[in-house]
Amino acid sequence: MKDSLRQQFERLGFRLAELDALLADGSIAADMKRYRALTKEQAEVSGLVERYRRYQRHEADLGAAREMLADPEMAEMAREEVAANEAALAALDQELQLALLPKDPDDERNAFLEIRAGTGGDESALFAGDLARMYLRYADSQGWRCEVMSENASDLGGYKELVLRIEGGGGVYGRLKFESGGHRVQRVPATESQGRIHTSACTVAVLPEPDEAEEVTLNPADLRIDTFRASGAGGQHINKTDSAIRITHIPTGLVAECQDDRSQHRNKAKAMAVLQARLRDKERVEREAKEAATRKGLIGSGDRSDRIRTYNFPQGRLTDHRINLTLYKLGQIMDGDLGDVIHGLQAAQAAEQLAQLEEGRA
């Protein structure tokens, strides 16, 4: 392990002692916001320090095993000990480097997932429905809860637009954020009589749900709020009252709407939450665009115009173009088995961050 890394972990050891002392002080609990922040930091730091201490124990065991090599009677056992400890150290060294990578503070947040039909007409809307089913099944496998914020169904099935709120543990946004971008499908549409393969596309946007304390401050004069009658399923009530809400942010032209709830008040609150997330995402994209002028990230910025993935049904193949990942298990993926795709993207981002850190240290 490099000396610079050792120094960072030694400093974390001192920080853990400070956190333990602070949390032992009963007066800290009076400020719940600070108490929660310190408790969260303590959990993260203690996990890092424990792994570093394991690394140190394996180093000590490796030194002892190498000394045993000089004893003929112990040499064979010592060689096994040396090999085992060297393997453990290599694995822990990689773990510890990854653990020190800068974390996106949004990763632990809930998320809004937006799917929009693109080129391809009715087939694109049908594919949007397939993507929605894929994400809903993946969310279900993770124990997450999904809520429809707004939907614009297509006449032949699927969606012209769908907005979901996904809530749960394990970092919803951190798992789904790489889904933002253009998704292309190649298949024979159900309406195609001659069996020709068509290409169509959808766009996906994943936005972190902002905390109330971090919401963008909106000037009421900048908002135009319209009410209208909801369309689609929902019984007589939903179609007879002006309960649906559409909010337009006039300076940016961003629009959010919600018609899922019977209550106009609740629909307004949901639409406002989506608008807050879109404004926050707009600021993030603009900031990352400036940063990308100096360095283009491997994963990309999630630009909606980027074609990130192709779903080829005749060959049963999914290809993620950002990391050159190809999987021949499209049926399972469309049923919600996104684990290999998401892990591949997370690993690629970690590798890129490590390379940047190495460049910075050089």
Short mmCIF file of C-alpha atoms in Angstrom, two decimals:
data_model
loop_
_atom_site.label_atom_id
_atom_site.label_comp_id
_atom_site.label_asym_id
_atom_site.label_seq_id
_atom_site.Cartn_x
_atom_site.Cartn_y
_atom_site.Cartn_z
CA MET A 1 0.00 0.00 0.00
CA LYS A 2 1.24 3.45 -0.88
CA ASP A 3 2.30 5.78 1.92
CA SER A 4 -0.26 8.41 0.84
CA LEU A 5 -3.06 5.89 1.38
CA ARG A 6 -1.67 4.83 4.75
CA GLN A 7 -1.63 8.44 5.87
CA GLN A 8 -5.27 8.88 4.86
CA PHE A 9 -6.33 5.83 6.87
CA GLU A 10 -4.28 6.91 9.88
CA ARG A 11 -6.09 10.26 9.77
CA LEU A 12 -9.41 8.41 9.58
CA GLY A 13 -8.43 6.51 12.72
CA PHE A 14 -7.99 9.80 14.58
CA ARG A 15 -11.28 11.08 13.16
CA LEU A 16 -13.09 7.96 14.41
CA ALA A 17 -11.80 8.61 17.92
CA GLU A 18 -13.11 12.19 17.68
CA LEU A 19 -16.52 11.01 16.49
CA ASP A 20 -16.77 8.45 19.28
CA ALA A 21 -16.02 11.17 21.82
CA LEU A 22 -18.54 13.59 20.30
CA LEU A 23 -21.33 11.02 20.21
CA ALA A 24 -20.63 10.06 23.81
CA ASP A 25 -21.52 13.64 24.75
CA GLY A 26 -25.24 13.63 25.59
CA SER A 27 -25.70 17.26 24.58
CA ILE A 28 -25.10 16.37 20.90
CA ALA A 29 -28.45 14.56 20.76
CA ALA A 30 -30.24 17.89 21.34
CA ASP A 31 -29.36 18.89 17.77
CA MET A 32 -30.89 16.01 15.82
CA LYS A 33 -29.63 17.17 12.43
CA ARG A 34 -26.02 17.27 13.65
CA TYR A 35 -26.48 14.02 15.59
CA ARG A 36 -27.71 12.19 12.46
CA ALA A 37 -24.84 13.59 10.39
CA LEU A 38 -22.25 12.50 12.99
CA THR A 39 -23.83 9.07 13.36
CA LYS A 40 -23.76 8.55 9.59
CA GLU A 41 -20.14 9.69 9.39
CA GLN A 42 -19.18 7.41 12.28
CA ALA A 43 -20.71 4.38 10.54
CA GLU A 44 -18.83 5.13 7.31
CA VAL A 45 -15.49 5.88 8.99
CA SER A 46 -15.64 2.91 11.35
CA GLY A 47 -16.16 0.56 8.39
CA LEU A 48 -13.11 1.99 6.62
CA VAL A 49 -10.93 1.90 9.74
CA GLU A 50 -11.94 -1.71 10.47
CA ARG A 51 -10.91 -2.77 6.94
CA TYR A 52 -7.60 -0.94 7.31
CA ARG A 53 -6.96 -2.69 10.63
CA ARG A 54 -7.67 -6.03 8.94
CA TYR A 55 -5.11 -5.06 6.31
CA GLN A 56 -2.56 -4.34 9.05
CA ARG A 57 -3.26 -7.71 10.70
CA HIS A 58 -2.67 -9.52 7.41
CA GLU A 59 0.57 -7.56 6.97
CA ALA A 60 1.75 -8.71 10.41
CA ASP A 61 0.72 -12.31 9.66
CA LEU A 62 2.57 -12.16 6.32
CA GLY A 63 5.75 -10.95 8.05
CA ALA A 64 5.51 -13.78 10.60
CA ALA A 65 4.89 -16.38 7.86
CA ARG A 66 7.96 -15.21 5.92
CA GLU A 67 10.11 -15.60 9.01
CA MET A 68 8.82 -19.18 9.37
CA LEU A 69 10.10 -20.02 5.87
CA ALA A 70 13.61 -20.37 7.34
CA ASP A 71 12.46 -23.34 9.45
CA PRO A 72 12.48 -26.51 7.26
CA GLU A 73 9.81 -28.16 9.39
CA MET A 74 7.47 -25.18 9.05
CA ALA A 75 8.32 -24.17 5.47
CA GLU A 76 5.37 -25.86 3.75
CA MET A 77 2.80 -24.40 6.14
CA ALA A 78 4.56 -21.03 5.95
CA ARG A 79 4.31 -20.99 2.14
CA GLU A 80 0.55 -21.56 2.42
CA GLU A 81 0.30 -18.75 4.97
CA VAL A 82 2.31 -16.42 2.75
CA ALA A 83 0.09 -17.14 -0.27
CA ALA A 84 -3.14 -16.70 1.72
CA ASN A 85 -2.05 -13.42 3.28
CA GLU A 86 -0.73 -12.01 0.00
CA ALA A 87 -4.09 -12.76 -1.65
CA ALA A 88 -6.00 -11.17 1.23
CA LEU A 89 -3.79 -8.08 1.13
CA ALA A 90 -4.26 -7.64 -2.62
CA ALA A 91 -8.04 -7.88 -2.27
CA LEU A 92 -8.13 -5.50 0.71
CA ASP A 93 -5.83 -3.02 -1.02
CA GLN A 94 -8.27 -2.81 -3.94
CA GLU A 95 -11.24 -2.51 -1.53
CA LEU A 96 -9.58 0.26 0.44
CA GLN A 97 -8.69 2.24 -2.67
CA LEU A 98 -12.27 2.01 -3.91
CA ALA A 99 -13.60 2.99 -0.49
CA LEU A 100 -11.67 6.25 -0.63
CA LEU A 101 -13.10 7.29 -3.98
CA PRO A 102 -15.23 10.44 -3.84
CA LYS A 103 -18.88 9.56 -3.35
CA ASP A 104 -21.78 11.26 -5.07
CA PRO A 105 -23.85 12.68 -2.19
CA ASP A 106 -26.99 12.03 -4.24
CA ASP A 107 -26.40 8.26 -4.48
CA GLU A 108 -28.40 7.44 -1.35
CA ARG A 109 -31.43 9.46 -2.44
CA ASN A 110 -34.74 8.26 -3.82
CA ALA A 111 -35.20 8.97 -7.52
CA PHE A 112 -37.59 10.12 -10.20
CA LEU A 113 -37.38 7.95 -13.33
CA GLU A 114 -38.76 9.43 -16.53
CA ILE A 115 -39.30 7.45 -19.74
CA ARG A 116 -40.25 9.15 -23.00
CA ALA A 117 -41.02 7.62 -26.38
CA GLY A 118 -38.76 8.93 -29.13
CA THR A 119 -38.30 8.07 -32.78
CA GLY A 120 -40.32 5.12 -34.01
CA GLY A 121 -43.96 6.13 -33.45
CA ASP A 122 -46.19 3.49 -31.85
CA GLU A 123 -43.32 1.00 -31.59
CA SER A 124 -41.35 3.52 -29.52
CA ALA A 125 -44.30 3.90 -27.13
CA LEU A 126 -44.54 0.11 -26.82
CA PHE A 127 -40.82 -0.06 -26.05
CA ALA A 128 -41.29 2.67 -23.41
CA GLY A 129 -43.83 0.34 -21.80
CA ASP A 130 -41.33 -2.53 -21.92
CA LEU A 131 -38.67 -0.35 -20.27
CA ALA A 132 -41.13 0.67 -17.58
CA ARG A 133 -41.92 -2.99 -16.86
CA MET A 134 -38.18 -3.78 -16.73
CA TYR A 135 -37.49 -1.03 -14.18
CA LEU A 136 -40.57 -1.86 -12.10
CA ARG A 137 -39.51 -5.51 -11.91
CA TYR A 138 -35.96 -4.54 -10.97
CA ALA A 139 -37.31 -2.19 -8.29
CA ASP A 140 -39.51 -4.98 -6.94
CA SER A 141 -36.49 -7.32 -6.74
CA GLN A 142 -34.70 -4.68 -4.64
CA GLY A 143 -37.67 -4.19 -2.32
CA TRP A 144 -38.24 -0.63 -3.53
CA ARG A 145 -41.61 1.11 -3.71
CA CYS A 146 -42.74 2.75 -6.96
CA GLU A 147 -45.33 5.46 -7.42
CA VAL A 148 -46.67 6.81 -10.72
CA MET A 149 -46.32 10.60 -10.76
CA SER A 150 -47.70 11.14 -14.26
CA GLU A 151 -48.36 9.09 -17.36
CA ASN A 152 -49.39 9.68 -20.94
CA ALA A 153 -50.47 6.34 -22.35
CA SER A 154 -50.32 5.47 -26.05
CA ASP A 155 -53.46 4.34 -27.88
CA LEU A 156 -51.90 1.01 -28.92
CA GLY A 157 -50.26 0.36 -25.54
CA GLY A 158 -47.13 1.56 -23.82
CA TYR A 159 -46.42 5.17 -22.97
CA LYS A 160 -45.65 8.41 -24.71
CA GLU A 161 -44.33 9.56 -21.31
CA LEU A 162 -44.16 8.06 -17.82
CA VAL A 163 -42.73 9.51 -14.61
CA LEU A 164 -42.13 7.24 -11.61
CA ARG A 165 -40.94 8.00 -8.10
CA ILE A 166 -38.84 5.16 -6.72
CA GLU A 167 -38.21 4.94 -2.99
CA GLY A 168 -36.18 2.47 -0.97
CA GLY A 169 -32.93 1.61 0.78
CA GLY A 170 -29.63 0.71 -0.77
CA GLY A 171 -29.21 3.91 -2.78
CA VAL A 172 -31.92 4.07 -5.44
CA TYR A 173 -30.34 6.93 -7.39
CA GLY A 174 -26.85 5.44 -7.10
CA ARG A 175 -28.06 2.24 -8.77
CA LEU A 176 -30.20 3.81 -11.48
CA LYS A 177 -28.34 7.01 -12.39
CA PHE A 178 -26.45 5.40 -15.29
CA GLU A 179 -29.77 4.63 -17.02
CA SER A 180 -30.09 8.25 -18.19
CA GLY A 181 -29.72 8.56 -21.94
CA GLY A 182 -31.01 7.17 -25.22
CA HIS A 183 -32.18 3.52 -25.35
CA ARG A 184 -32.43 2.01 -28.84
CA VAL A 185 -34.43 -1.12 -29.68
CA GLN A 186 -34.10 -3.34 -32.76
CA ARG A 187 -36.93 -5.84 -33.27
CA VAL A 188 -39.85 -6.85 -35.47
CA PRO A 189 -42.88 -4.82 -34.31
CA ALA A 190 -46.16 -6.64 -33.68
CA THR A 191 -47.70 -4.46 -36.41
CA GLU A 192 -45.07 -5.45 -39.02
CA SER A 193 -46.63 -7.88 -41.52
CA GLN A 194 -43.46 -8.64 -43.51
CA GLY A 195 -41.19 -9.49 -40.60
CA ARG A 196 -38.82 -6.57 -41.07
CA ILE A 197 -36.69 -5.40 -38.17
CA HIS A 198 -37.40 -1.83 -37.12
CA THR A 199 -35.26 0.50 -35.01
CA SER A 200 -36.87 2.89 -32.56
CA ALA A 201 -35.75 4.70 -29.42
CA CYS A 202 -36.76 6.05 -26.04
CA THR A 203 -35.05 8.41 -23.66
CA VAL A 204 -34.66 7.77 -19.94
CA ALA A 205 -33.86 10.39 -17.32
CA VAL A 206 -33.10 9.53 -13.68
CA LEU A 207 -33.19 12.46 -11.26
CA PRO A 208 -32.31 12.41 -7.55
CA GLU A 209 -35.13 13.50 -5.28
CA PRO A 210 -33.91 16.60 -3.44
CA ASP A 211 -34.11 16.97 0.32
CA GLU A 212 -36.55 19.59 1.51
CA ALA A 213 -33.66 21.57 2.97
CA GLU A 214 -31.85 21.56 -0.39
CA GLU A 215 -34.77 22.33 -2.68
CA VAL A 216 -34.36 25.06 -5.23
CA THR A 217 -36.07 28.24 -4.03
CA LEU A 218 -38.83 29.07 -6.50
CA ASN A 219 -40.36 32.48 -7.01
CA PRO A 220 -44.16 32.07 -7.28
CA ALA A 221 -44.11 34.72 -10.01
CA ASP A 222 -42.00 32.36 -12.13
CA LEU A 223 -44.60 29.59 -12.01
CA ARG A 224 -47.69 29.07 -14.13
CA ILE A 225 -50.03 26.52 -12.56
CA ASP A 226 -52.81 25.02 -14.69
CA THR A 227 -55.51 22.58 -13.65
CA PHE A 228 -57.17 20.13 -16.01
CA ARG A 229 -59.16 16.93 -16.02
CA ALA A 230 -57.15 13.78 -15.75
CA SER A 231 -57.34 11.24 -18.54
CA GLY A 232 -57.11 7.48 -18.48
CA ALA A 233 -58.13 4.94 -15.87
CA GLY A 234 -59.26 6.04 -12.45
CA GLY A 235 -63.02 5.75 -12.31
CA GLN A 236 -65.65 8.41 -12.67
CA HIS A 237 -64.27 10.86 -10.11
CA ILE A 238 -60.85 11.32 -11.68
CA ASN A 239 -62.38 12.21 -15.04
CA LYS A 240 -65.05 14.61 -13.76
CA THR A 241 -62.97 17.01 -11.66
CA ASP A 242 -60.10 19.34 -12.49
CA SER A 243 -57.73 17.54 -10.10
CA ALA A 244 -54.73 17.21 -12.44
CA ILE A 245 -52.00 19.84 -12.12
CA ARG A 246 -49.46 21.17 -14.62
CA ILE A 247 -46.71 23.52 -13.36
CA THR A 248 -44.55 25.47 -15.82
CA HIS A 249 -41.33 27.17 -14.70
CA ILE A 250 -41.46 30.20 -16.98
CA PRO A 251 -37.72 31.18 -16.96
CA THR A 252 -36.57 27.71 -18.09
CA GLY A 253 -39.68 26.35 -19.77
CA LEU A 254 -39.51 23.18 -17.66
CA VAL A 255 -42.89 21.54 -17.09
CA ALA A 256 -44.08 18.99 -14.53
CA GLU A 257 -47.54 17.56 -14.16
CA CYS A 258 -49.34 15.05 -11.97
CA GLN A 259 -52.77 13.52 -12.34
CA ASP A 260 -52.35 10.34 -10.34
CA ASP A 261 -54.15 11.44 -7.18
CA ARG A 262 -57.77 12.45 -6.65
CA SER A 263 -56.62 15.38 -4.55
CA GLN A 264 -55.61 18.53 -6.43
CA HIS A 265 -53.50 19.56 -3.42
CA ARG A 266 -51.54 16.29 -3.42
CA ASN A 267 -51.10 16.40 -7.19
CA LYS A 268 -49.71 19.92 -6.88
CA ALA A 269 -47.21 18.78 -4.21
CA LYS A 270 -46.08 15.85 -6.37
CA ALA A 271 -45.73 18.00 -9.50
CA MET A 272 -43.74 20.56 -7.52
CA ALA A 273 -41.40 17.80 -6.30
CA VAL A 274 -40.78 16.64 -9.88
CA LEU A 275 -40.18 20.23 -11.02
CA GLN A 276 -37.69 20.75 -8.17
CA ALA A 277 -35.81 17.62 -9.25
CA ARG A 278 -35.75 18.72 -12.90
CA LEU A 279 -34.42 22.17 -12.02
CA ARG A 280 -31.76 20.65 -9.80
CA ASP A 281 -30.82 18.19 -12.55
CA LYS A 282 -30.61 21.02 -15.08
CA GLU A 283 -28.11 22.81 -12.84
CA ARG A 284 -26.12 19.58 -12.43
CA VAL A 285 -26.02 18.87 -16.18
CA GLU A 286 -24.86 22.43 -16.91
CA ARG A 287 -22.15 22.14 -14.26
CA GLU A 288 -20.96 18.77 -15.57
CA ALA A 289 -20.95 20.11 -19.14
CA LYS A 290 -18.43 22.73 -18.06
CA GLU A 291 -16.31 20.10 -16.32
CA ALA A 292 -16.53 17.81 -19.37
CA ALA A 293 -14.88 20.53 -21.44
CA THR A 294 -11.63 19.57 -19.73
CA ARG A 295 -12.27 15.84 -19.35
CA LYS A 296 -14.81 13.55 -21.00
CA GLY A 297 -16.01 10.91 -18.55
CA LEU A 298 -16.20 7.26 -19.56
CA ILE A 299 -19.78 6.92 -18.42
CA GLY A 300 -20.80 10.32 -19.77
CA SER A 301 -23.05 12.93 -18.27
CA GLY A 302 -26.33 11.16 -18.94
CA ASP A 303 -27.11 13.53 -21.80
CA ARG A 304 -30.53 12.51 -23.11
CA SER A 305 -29.24 12.70 -26.69
CA ASP A 306 -26.53 10.12 -26.03
CA ARG A 307 -27.33 6.63 -27.32
CA ILE A 308 -26.19 4.58 -24.37
CA ARG A 309 -27.66 1.16 -25.05
CA THR A 310 -29.08 -1.10 -27.74
CA TYR A 311 -31.63 -3.88 -27.16
CA ASN A 312 -31.42 -6.30 -30.09
CA PHE A 313 -34.31 -8.77 -29.81
CA PRO A 314 -33.56 -11.03 -32.83
CA GLN A 315 -30.13 -11.83 -31.34
CA GLY A 316 -31.25 -11.70 -27.70
CA ARG A 317 -28.46 -9.18 -27.11
CA LEU A 318 -28.04 -6.08 -24.98
CA THR A 319 -25.08 -3.78 -25.62
CA ASP A 320 -24.10 -0.86 -23.43
CA HIS A 321 -22.01 1.32 -25.72
CA ARG A 322 -20.32 3.34 -22.94
CA ILE A 323 -18.37 0.39 -21.54
CA ASN A 324 -18.58 -2.03 -24.50
CA LEU A 325 -20.60 -4.48 -22.41
CA THR A 326 -22.54 -7.11 -24.38
CA LEU A 327 -24.84 -9.63 -22.71
CA TYR A 328 -26.79 -12.37 -24.46
CA LYS A 329 -29.57 -12.58 -21.88
CA LEU A 330 -31.99 -9.95 -23.14
CA GLY A 331 -35.09 -11.85 -22.03
CA GLN A 332 -33.89 -11.98 -18.42
CA ILE A 333 -32.85 -8.31 -18.50
CA MET A 334 -36.26 -7.20 -19.79
CA ASP A 335 -37.73 -9.17 -16.87
CA GLY A 336 -35.80 -6.95 -14.46
CA ASP A 337 -32.45 -8.76 -14.15
CA LEU A 338 -30.36 -5.58 -14.40
CA GLY A 339 -27.71 -6.56 -11.86
CA ASP A 340 -24.91 -7.37 -14.32
CA VAL A 341 -25.50 -4.15 -16.27
CA ILE A 342 -25.58 -1.91 -13.21
CA HIS A 343 -22.55 -3.57 -11.59
CA GLY A 344 -20.60 -3.25 -14.85
CA LEU A 345 -21.32 0.48 -15.03
CA GLN A 346 -20.45 1.02 -11.37
CA ALA A 347 -17.16 -0.87 -11.81
CA ALA A 348 -16.30 1.19 -14.89
CA GLN A 349 -16.91 4.42 -13.03
CA ALA A 350 -14.77 3.24 -10.11
CA ALA A 351 -11.94 2.29 -12.47
CA GLU A 352 -12.11 5.71 -14.11
CA GLN A 353 -12.03 7.46 -10.72
CA LEU A 354 -9.03 5.38 -9.64
CA ALA A 355 -7.21 6.32 -12.85
CA GLN A 356 -7.91 9.99 -12.19
CA LEU A 357 -6.62 9.68 -8.63
CA GLU A 358 -3.43 8.00 -9.87
CA GLU A 359 -2.94 10.82 -12.38
CA GLY A 360 -3.41 13.33 -9.58
CA ARG A 361 -0.82 11.63 -7.38
CA ALA A 362 1.70 11.28 -10.21
#
